PDB file of C-alpha atoms in Angstrom:
ATOM      1  CA  MET Z   1     -10.914 -30.349  -9.072  1.00 43.00           C
ATOM      2  CA  LYS Z   2     -11.396 -28.008 -11.910  1.00 41.00           C
ATOM      3  CA  LYS Z   3      -9.369 -24.845 -12.056  1.00 42.00           C
ATOM      4  CA  MET Z   4     -10.794 -21.299 -12.448  1.00 42.00           C
ATOM      5  CA  ILE Z   5      -8.584 -18.350 -13.016  1.00 37.00           C
ATOM      6  CA  VAL Z   6     -10.131 -15.295 -11.517  1.00 40.00           C
ATOM      7  CA  GLY Z   7     -10.816 -12.474 -13.869  1.00 33.00           C
ATOM      8  CA  PHE Z   8     -10.899 -14.635 -16.946  1.00 32.00           C
ATOM      9  CA  LEU Z   9     -12.901 -17.730 -16.501  1.00 35.00           C
ATOM     10  CA  ILE Z  10     -15.698 -16.803 -13.912  1.00 38.00           C
ATOM     11  CA  ILE Z  11     -18.852 -18.038 -15.316  1.00 38.00           C
ATOM     12  CA  ALA Z  12     -22.015 -16.556 -13.533  1.00 40.00           C
ATOM     13  CA  VAL Z  13     -25.156 -18.488 -12.910  1.00 41.00           C
ATOM     14  CA  LEU Z  14     -27.149 -15.455 -14.324  1.00 42.00           C
ATOM     15  CA  GLY Z  15     -30.122 -15.495 -16.536  1.00 41.00           C
ATOM     16  CA  ILE Z  16     -29.561 -19.183 -17.677  1.00 42.00           C
ATOM     17  CA  PRO Z  17     -32.588 -21.055 -18.908  1.00 47.00           C
ATOM     18  CA  ALA Z  18     -32.900 -24.442 -17.312  1.00 46.00           C
ATOM     19  CA  ALA Z  19     -33.941 -26.032 -20.624  1.00 48.00           C
ATOM     20  CA  ALA Z  20     -30.596 -25.197 -22.150  1.00 55.00           C
ATOM     21  CA  TYR Z  21     -28.321 -26.456 -19.437  1.00 61.00           C
ATOM     22  CA  GLU Z  22     -28.153 -28.883 -16.490  1.00 77.00           C
ATOM     23  CA  VAL Z  23     -30.346 -27.661 -13.626  1.00 85.00           C
ATOM     24  CA  PRO Z  24     -28.220 -26.885 -10.316  1.00 89.00           C
ATOM     25  CA  ASP Z  25     -28.953 -29.031  -7.432  1.00 92.00           C
ATOM     26  CA  LEU Z  26     -29.822 -26.224  -4.936  1.00 91.00           C
ATOM     27  CA  ASN Z  27     -29.793 -28.774  -2.012  1.00 92.00           C
ATOM     28  CA  ARG Z  28     -26.172 -29.506  -2.415  1.00 94.00           C
ATOM     29  CA  GLN Z  29     -23.281 -28.018  -0.585  1.00 96.00           C
ATOM     30  CA  GLY Z  30     -19.888 -27.138  -2.160  1.00 97.00           C
ATOM     31  CA  SER Z  31     -16.343 -26.120  -1.570  1.00 98.00           C
ATOM     32  CA  ILE Z  32     -14.043 -23.355  -2.583  1.00 98.00           C
ATOM     33  CA  ARG Z  33     -10.203 -23.823  -2.807  1.00 98.00           C
ATOM     34  CA  ILE Z  34      -8.192 -20.683  -3.313  1.00 97.00           C
ATOM     35  CA  SER Z  35      -4.593 -21.255  -4.695  1.00 97.00           C
ATOM     36  CA  MET Z  36      -1.912 -18.584  -3.962  1.00 97.00           C
ATOM     37  CA  TYR Z  37       1.007 -18.969  -6.472  1.00 97.00           C
ATOM     38  CA  TYR Z  38       3.671 -16.679  -7.767  1.00 96.00           C
ATOM     39  CA  ASP Z  39       5.880 -17.607 -10.689  1.00 95.00           C
ATOM     40  CA  GLY Z  40       4.815 -21.192 -10.293  1.00 94.00           C
ATOM     41  CA  SER Z  41       5.564 -21.533  -6.551  1.00 96.00           C
ATOM     42  CA  PRO Z  42       3.181 -21.584  -3.721  1.00 97.00           C
ATOM     43  CA  VAL Z  43       2.870 -18.584  -1.535  1.00 97.00           C
ATOM     44  CA  SER Z  44       2.338 -19.606   2.028  1.00 95.00           C
ATOM     45  CA  GLY Z  45       1.319 -17.385   4.900  1.00 94.00           C
ATOM     46  CA  GLY Z  46      -1.269 -14.681   5.331  1.00 95.00           C
ATOM     47  CA  GLU Z  47      -5.060 -15.250   5.372  1.00 96.00           C
ATOM     48  CA  MET Z  48      -8.057 -15.342   3.268  1.00 97.00           C
ATOM     49  CA  THR Z  49     -11.679 -14.444   4.305  1.00 97.00           C
ATOM     50  CA  LEU Z  50     -14.819 -15.719   2.520  1.00 97.00           C
ATOM     51  CA  CYS Z  51     -18.135 -13.932   2.896  1.00 96.00           C
ATOM     52  CA  ARG Z  52     -21.449 -15.065   1.326  1.00 97.00           C
ATOM     53  CA  VAL Z  53     -22.654 -12.023  -0.634  1.00 97.00           C
ATOM     54  CA  GLY Z  54     -25.442 -13.455  -2.884  1.00 97.00           C
ATOM     55  CA  ASP Z  55     -28.283 -15.929  -2.737  1.00 96.00           C
ATOM     56  CA  ILE Z  56     -29.349 -17.964  -5.817  1.00 94.00           C
ATOM     57  CA  HIS Z  57     -32.754 -16.859  -6.998  1.00 91.00           C
ATOM     58  CA  GLU Z  58     -34.915 -19.067  -9.395  1.00 89.00           C
ATOM     59  CA  ASP Z  59     -37.516 -17.535 -11.637  1.00 88.00           C
ATOM     60  CA  ASN Z  60     -39.275 -19.784 -14.119  1.00 86.00           C
ATOM     61  CA  GLY Z  61     -36.208 -21.915 -14.735  1.00 82.00           C
ATOM     62  CA  ASN Z  62     -33.838 -18.942 -14.853  1.00 86.00           C
ATOM     63  CA  TYR Z  63     -31.137 -18.540 -12.209  1.00 88.00           C
ATOM     64  CA  SER Z  64     -29.516 -15.452 -10.949  1.00 91.00           C
ATOM     65  CA  PHE Z  65     -27.854 -13.868  -7.877  1.00 94.00           C
ATOM     66  CA  VAL Z  66     -29.698 -11.464  -5.368  1.00 95.00           C
ATOM     67  CA  LEU Z  67     -27.967  -9.873  -2.498  1.00 96.00           C
ATOM     68  CA  SER Z  68     -28.019 -11.896   0.677  1.00 96.00           C
ATOM     69  CA  GLN Z  69     -29.550 -10.443   3.810  1.00 95.00           C
ATOM     70  CA  ASP Z  70     -26.176  -9.193   5.147  1.00 95.00           C
ATOM     71  CA  PHE Z  71     -25.456  -7.290   2.050  1.00 96.00           C
ATOM     72  CA  ALA Z  72     -29.161  -6.230   1.208  1.00 95.00           C
ATOM     73  CA  LEU Z  73     -28.483  -2.631   2.155  1.00 95.00           C
ATOM     74  CA  SER Z  74     -25.345  -2.255   0.241  1.00 94.00           C
ATOM     75  CA  GLY Z  75     -26.939  -1.669  -3.055  1.00 92.00           C
ATOM     76  CA  ILE Z  76     -24.175  -3.430  -4.935  1.00 94.00           C
ATOM     77  CA  SER Z  77     -25.111  -4.629  -8.488  1.00 93.00           C
ATOM     78  CA  LEU Z  78     -24.457  -8.391  -9.071  1.00 92.00           C
ATOM     79  CA  GLU Z  79     -25.167  -8.151 -12.716  1.00 88.00           C
ATOM     80  CA  ASN Z  80     -21.463  -8.542 -13.489  1.00 90.00           C
ATOM     81  CA  ILE Z  81     -19.473 -10.575 -10.800  1.00 90.00           C
ATOM     82  CA  GLN Z  82     -16.366 -10.185 -12.751  1.00 90.00           C
ATOM     83  CA  SER Z  83     -16.539  -6.400 -11.910  1.00 90.00           C
ATOM     84  CA  ALA Z  84     -13.485  -5.525  -9.641  1.00 93.00           C
ATOM     85  CA  SER Z  85     -15.127  -2.305  -8.605  1.00 94.00           C
ATOM     86  CA  ALA Z  86     -18.229  -4.211  -7.355  1.00 95.00           C
ATOM     87  CA  ALA Z  87     -15.998  -6.646  -5.279  1.00 96.00           C
ATOM     88  CA  LYS Z  88     -14.068  -3.797  -3.896  1.00 96.00           C
ATOM     89  CA  GLU Z  89     -17.313  -2.105  -2.840  1.00 96.00           C
ATOM     90  CA  ALA Z  90     -18.582  -5.236  -1.283  1.00 97.00           C
ATOM     91  CA  ALA Z  91     -15.387  -5.566   0.789  1.00 97.00           C
ATOM     92  CA  ALA Z  92     -15.590  -1.980   1.902  1.00 97.00           C
ATOM     93  CA  PHE Z  93     -19.202  -2.606   2.999  1.00 97.00           C
ATOM     94  CA  ALA Z  94     -18.219  -5.777   4.792  1.00 96.00           C
ATOM     95  CA  SER Z  95     -15.366  -4.064   6.676  1.00 95.00           C
ATOM     96  CA  LYS Z  96     -17.627  -1.034   7.715  1.00 96.00           C
ATOM     97  CA  HIS Z  97     -20.317  -3.203   9.027  1.00 95.00           C
ATOM     98  CA  GLY Z  98     -18.228  -5.803  10.687  1.00 94.00           C
ATOM     99  CA  LEU Z  99     -19.180  -8.733   8.344  1.00 94.00           C
ATOM    100  CA  THR Z 100     -16.212 -11.060   9.244  1.00 90.00           C
ATOM    101  CA  GLY Z 101     -17.298 -14.189   7.282  1.00 93.00           C
ATOM    102  CA  SER Z 102     -14.966 -17.270   7.579  1.00 96.00           C
ATOM    103  CA  THR Z 103     -11.263 -16.792   7.800  1.00 97.00           C
ATOM    104  CA  ILE Z 104      -8.616 -19.415   7.238  1.00 97.00           C
ATOM    105  CA  GLN Z 105      -4.853 -19.326   7.179  1.00 97.00           C
ATOM    106  CA  ILE Z 106      -3.113 -20.057   3.978  1.00 97.00           C
ATOM    107  CA  GLY Z 107      -1.137 -23.293   4.174  1.00 95.00           C
ATOM    108  CA  THR Z 108       2.495 -24.058   3.086  1.00 96.00           C
ATOM    109  CA  ASP Z 109       1.136 -25.498  -0.173  1.00 96.00           C
ATOM    110  CA  GLY Z 110      -0.349 -22.148  -0.993  1.00 96.00           C
ATOM    111  CA  HIS Z 111      -3.934 -23.378  -0.690  1.00 97.00           C
ATOM    112  CA  VAL Z 112      -6.842 -22.369   1.632  1.00 97.00           C
ATOM    113  CA  ILE Z 113     -10.044 -24.547   1.378  1.00 97.00           C
ATOM    114  CA  PHE Z 114     -13.478 -23.643   2.558  1.00 98.00           C
ATOM    115  CA  GLU Z 115     -15.757 -26.592   2.715  1.00 97.00           C
ATOM    116  CA  LYS Z 116     -19.413 -27.426   3.398  1.00 97.00           C
ATOM    117  CA  LEU Z 117     -20.585 -24.073   1.859  1.00 97.00           C
ATOM    118  CA  GLU Z 118     -24.049 -23.219   1.052  1.00 96.00           C
ATOM    119  CA  LEU Z 119     -24.580 -22.362  -2.610  1.00 96.00           C
ATOM    120  CA  GLY Z 120     -24.386 -18.685  -3.540  1.00 97.00           C
ATOM    121  CA  LEU Z 121     -22.028 -15.903  -4.477  1.00 97.00           C
ATOM    122  CA  TYR Z 122     -18.931 -15.461  -2.383  1.00 98.00           C
ATOM    123  CA  LEU Z 123     -16.592 -12.619  -1.765  1.00 98.00           C
ATOM    124  CA  ALA Z 124     -12.946 -13.419  -1.158  1.00 98.00           C
ATOM    125  CA  VAL Z 125     -10.909 -10.875   0.717  1.00 97.00           C
ATOM    126  CA  GLN Z 126      -7.327 -11.098   1.817  1.00 97.00           C
ATOM    127  CA  ASN Z 127      -6.798  -8.784   4.823  1.00 93.00           C
ATOM    128  CA  LYS Z 128      -3.441 -10.338   5.743  1.00 95.00           C
ATOM    129  CA  ALA Z 129      -0.910 -11.138   3.048  1.00 96.00           C
ATOM    130  CA  ALA Z 130       2.081 -13.350   3.220  1.00 96.00           C
ATOM    131  CA  GLN Z 131       5.357 -11.672   4.086  1.00 95.00           C
ATOM    132  CA  GLY Z 132       6.853 -10.016   1.177  1.00 95.00           C
ATOM    133  CA  TYR Z 133       3.662 -10.025  -0.905  1.00 97.00           C
ATOM    134  CA  GLU Z 134       0.836  -7.542  -1.455  1.00 96.00           C
ATOM    135  CA  ARG Z 135      -2.666  -8.405  -0.597  1.00 96.00           C
ATOM    136  CA  THR Z 136      -4.784  -9.674  -3.454  1.00 96.00           C
ATOM    137  CA  LYS Z 137      -7.787  -7.614  -4.681  1.00 96.00           C
ATOM    138  CA  PRO Z 138     -11.097  -8.690  -3.527  1.00 97.00           C
ATOM    139  CA  PHE Z 139     -12.954 -10.929  -5.923  1.00 97.00           C
ATOM    140  CA  PHE Z 140     -16.289 -12.780  -6.353  1.00 97.00           C
ATOM    141  CA  ILE Z 141     -16.662 -16.583  -6.671  1.00 97.00           C
ATOM    142  CA  SER Z 142     -19.689 -18.306  -7.959  1.00 96.00           C
ATOM    143  CA  LEU Z 143     -20.878 -21.488  -6.312  1.00 96.00           C
ATOM    144  CA  PRO Z 144     -21.837 -23.614  -8.235  1.00 95.00           C
ATOM    145  CA  MET Z 145     -20.077 -22.544 -11.447  1.00 92.00           C
ATOM    146  CA  LEU Z 146     -21.218 -23.445 -14.891  1.00 87.00           C
ATOM    147  CA  ILE Z 147     -18.313 -24.980 -16.791  1.00 87.00           C
ATOM    148  CA  SER Z 148     -18.762 -26.582 -20.173  1.00 85.00           C
ATOM    149  CA  ASP Z 149     -22.586 -26.860 -19.554  1.00 84.00           C
ATOM    150  CA  THR Z 150     -22.083 -28.679 -16.301  1.00 90.00           C
ATOM    151  CA  TYR Z 151     -22.400 -27.203 -12.740  1.00 92.00           C
ATOM    152  CA  SER Z 152     -19.211 -27.738 -10.655  1.00 95.00           C
ATOM    153  CA  TYR Z 153     -19.627 -27.616  -6.921  1.00 97.00           C
ATOM    154  CA  GLN Z 154     -15.898 -27.833  -6.098  1.00 97.00           C
ATOM    155  CA  ILE Z 155     -14.265 -24.510  -7.337  1.00 96.00           C
ATOM    156  CA  ASP Z 156     -10.575 -23.695  -7.560  1.00 96.00           C
ATOM    157  CA  ALA Z 157      -9.840 -20.039  -7.634  1.00 95.00           C
ATOM    158  CA  GLY Z 158      -6.401 -18.626  -8.413  1.00 93.00           C
ATOM    159  CA  PRO Z 159      -6.141 -14.972  -7.946  1.00 95.00           C
ATOM    160  CA  LYS Z 160      -3.357 -12.910  -8.987  1.00 95.00           C
ATOM    161  CA  VAL Z 161      -0.455 -12.792  -6.451  1.00 96.00           C
ATOM    162  CA  SER Z 162       2.248  -9.935  -6.676  1.00 96.00           C
ATOM    163  CA  PRO Z 163       5.370  -9.462  -4.553  1.00 96.00           C
ATOM    164  CA  VAL Z 164       5.796  -6.085  -2.703  1.00 95.00           C
ATOM    165  CA  PRO Z 165       7.738  -3.771  -5.071  1.00 91.00           C
ATOM    166  CA  GLU Z 166      11.205  -3.011  -3.922  1.00 84.00           C
ATOM    167  CA  LYS Z 167      11.796   0.388  -2.805  1.00 81.00           C
ATOM    168  CA  PRO Z 168      14.394   2.396  -4.833  1.00 76.00           C
ATOM    169  CA  LYS Z 169      17.626   2.946  -3.112  1.00 73.00           C
ATOM    170  CA  LEU Z 170      18.586   6.390  -2.189  1.00 69.00           C
ATOM    171  CA  GLU Z 171      22.117   7.306  -3.376  1.00 69.00           C
ATOM    172  CA  LEU Z 172      23.862  10.475  -2.435  1.00 62.00           C
ATOM    173  CA  PRO Z 173      25.107  12.698  -5.277  1.00 64.00           C
ATOM    174  CA  GLN Z 174      28.927  12.171  -5.987  1.00 65.00           C
ATOM    175  CA  THR Z 175      30.797  15.445  -5.674  1.00 58.00           C
ATOM    176  CA  GLY Z 176      34.194  14.021  -6.308  1.00 55.00           C
ATOM    177  CA  GLN Z 177      35.486  15.935  -3.314  1.00 53.00           C
ATOM    178  CA  SER Z 178      36.857  14.516  -0.033  1.00 50.00           C
ATOM    179  CA  GLY Z 179      35.685  15.556   3.361  1.00 48.00           C
ATOM    180  CA  TRP Z 180      38.235  18.422   3.628  1.00 48.00           C
ATOM    181  CA  PRO Z 181      35.856  21.359   2.775  1.00 51.00           C
ATOM    182  CA  ILE Z 182      33.746  20.691   5.925  1.00 49.00           C
ATOM    183  CA  TRP Z 183      36.907  20.858   8.106  1.00 42.00           C
ATOM    184  CA  THR Z 184      37.971  24.052   6.201  1.00 47.00           C
ATOM    185  CA  PHE Z 185      34.710  25.684   7.292  1.00 44.00           C
ATOM    186  CA  LEU Z 186      34.942  24.558  10.816  1.00 44.00           C
ATOM    187  CA  LEU Z 187      38.433  25.965  11.130  1.00 46.00           C
ATOM    188  CA  SER Z 188      37.574  29.139   9.418  1.00 49.00           C
ATOM    189  CA  GLY Z 189      34.758  29.626  11.849  1.00 51.00           C
ATOM    190  CA  ALA Z 190      37.143  28.901  14.820  1.00 46.00           C
ATOM    191  CA  GLY Z 191      39.590  31.467  13.374  1.00 46.00           C
ATOM    192  CA  LEU Z 192      36.862  34.188  13.003  1.00 43.00           C
ATOM    193  CA  LEU Z 193      35.771  33.573  16.628  1.00 44.00           C
ATOM    194  CA  LEU Z 194      39.375  33.852  17.911  1.00 42.00           C
ATOM    195  CA  LEU Z 195      39.858  37.087  15.772  1.00 40.00           C
ATOM    196  CA  THR Z 196      36.733  38.616  17.202  1.00 43.00           C
ATOM    197  CA  LYS Z 197      37.776  37.831  20.689  1.00 48.00           C
ATOM    198  CA  GLY Z 198      41.100  39.302  20.093  1.00 49.00           C
ATOM    199  CA  LYS Z 199      39.634  42.588  18.875  1.00 48.00           C
ATOM    200  CA  LYS Z 200      37.503  42.812  22.038  1.00 49.00           C
ATOM    201  CA  ASN Z 201      40.456  42.369  24.235  1.00 50.00           C
ATOM    202  CA  ALA Z 202      42.660  44.934  22.348  1.00 51.00           C
TER     203      ALA Z 202
END
């Protein structure tokens, strides 16, 4: 299975003449495996949701993505599927309109696999992260993907995984004094109270 690093090697099926490259088989299905790793180790737990955002459109041998029926009213531009802002906008639209897609729990090996998928453009959203880690940012995945002039129908995506930042510890300022001043104030207060009471009795 060929590996794709999100944000760097996403290759869109956009405006590619059929004569220059292999023609995609639009009757095929594909799969998407999302690998969650941090510092070389798998990150298990949490969930990943996959929504189909775009359909493949063919025009005189040129292939591009157009918004699917569910996302048609979103107005999102699919000209650049590497755009983080477009993916974020698509995720917000899906959440607002209750487009749940398919959700799978991330396994102990750090992988989640979506199989028997129709071809198109997909949006990956992590609504629930593994304990101790932040949710990955939404991103698009092209299926199929053009790699070295050949279409791949089994995609492996590796989004950036980050641990939750540690909160800074709050430290009380060091005064170099012991606890005696507070007792001094308390005793002084008690003395003033007794003095006042004595004056009233006099």
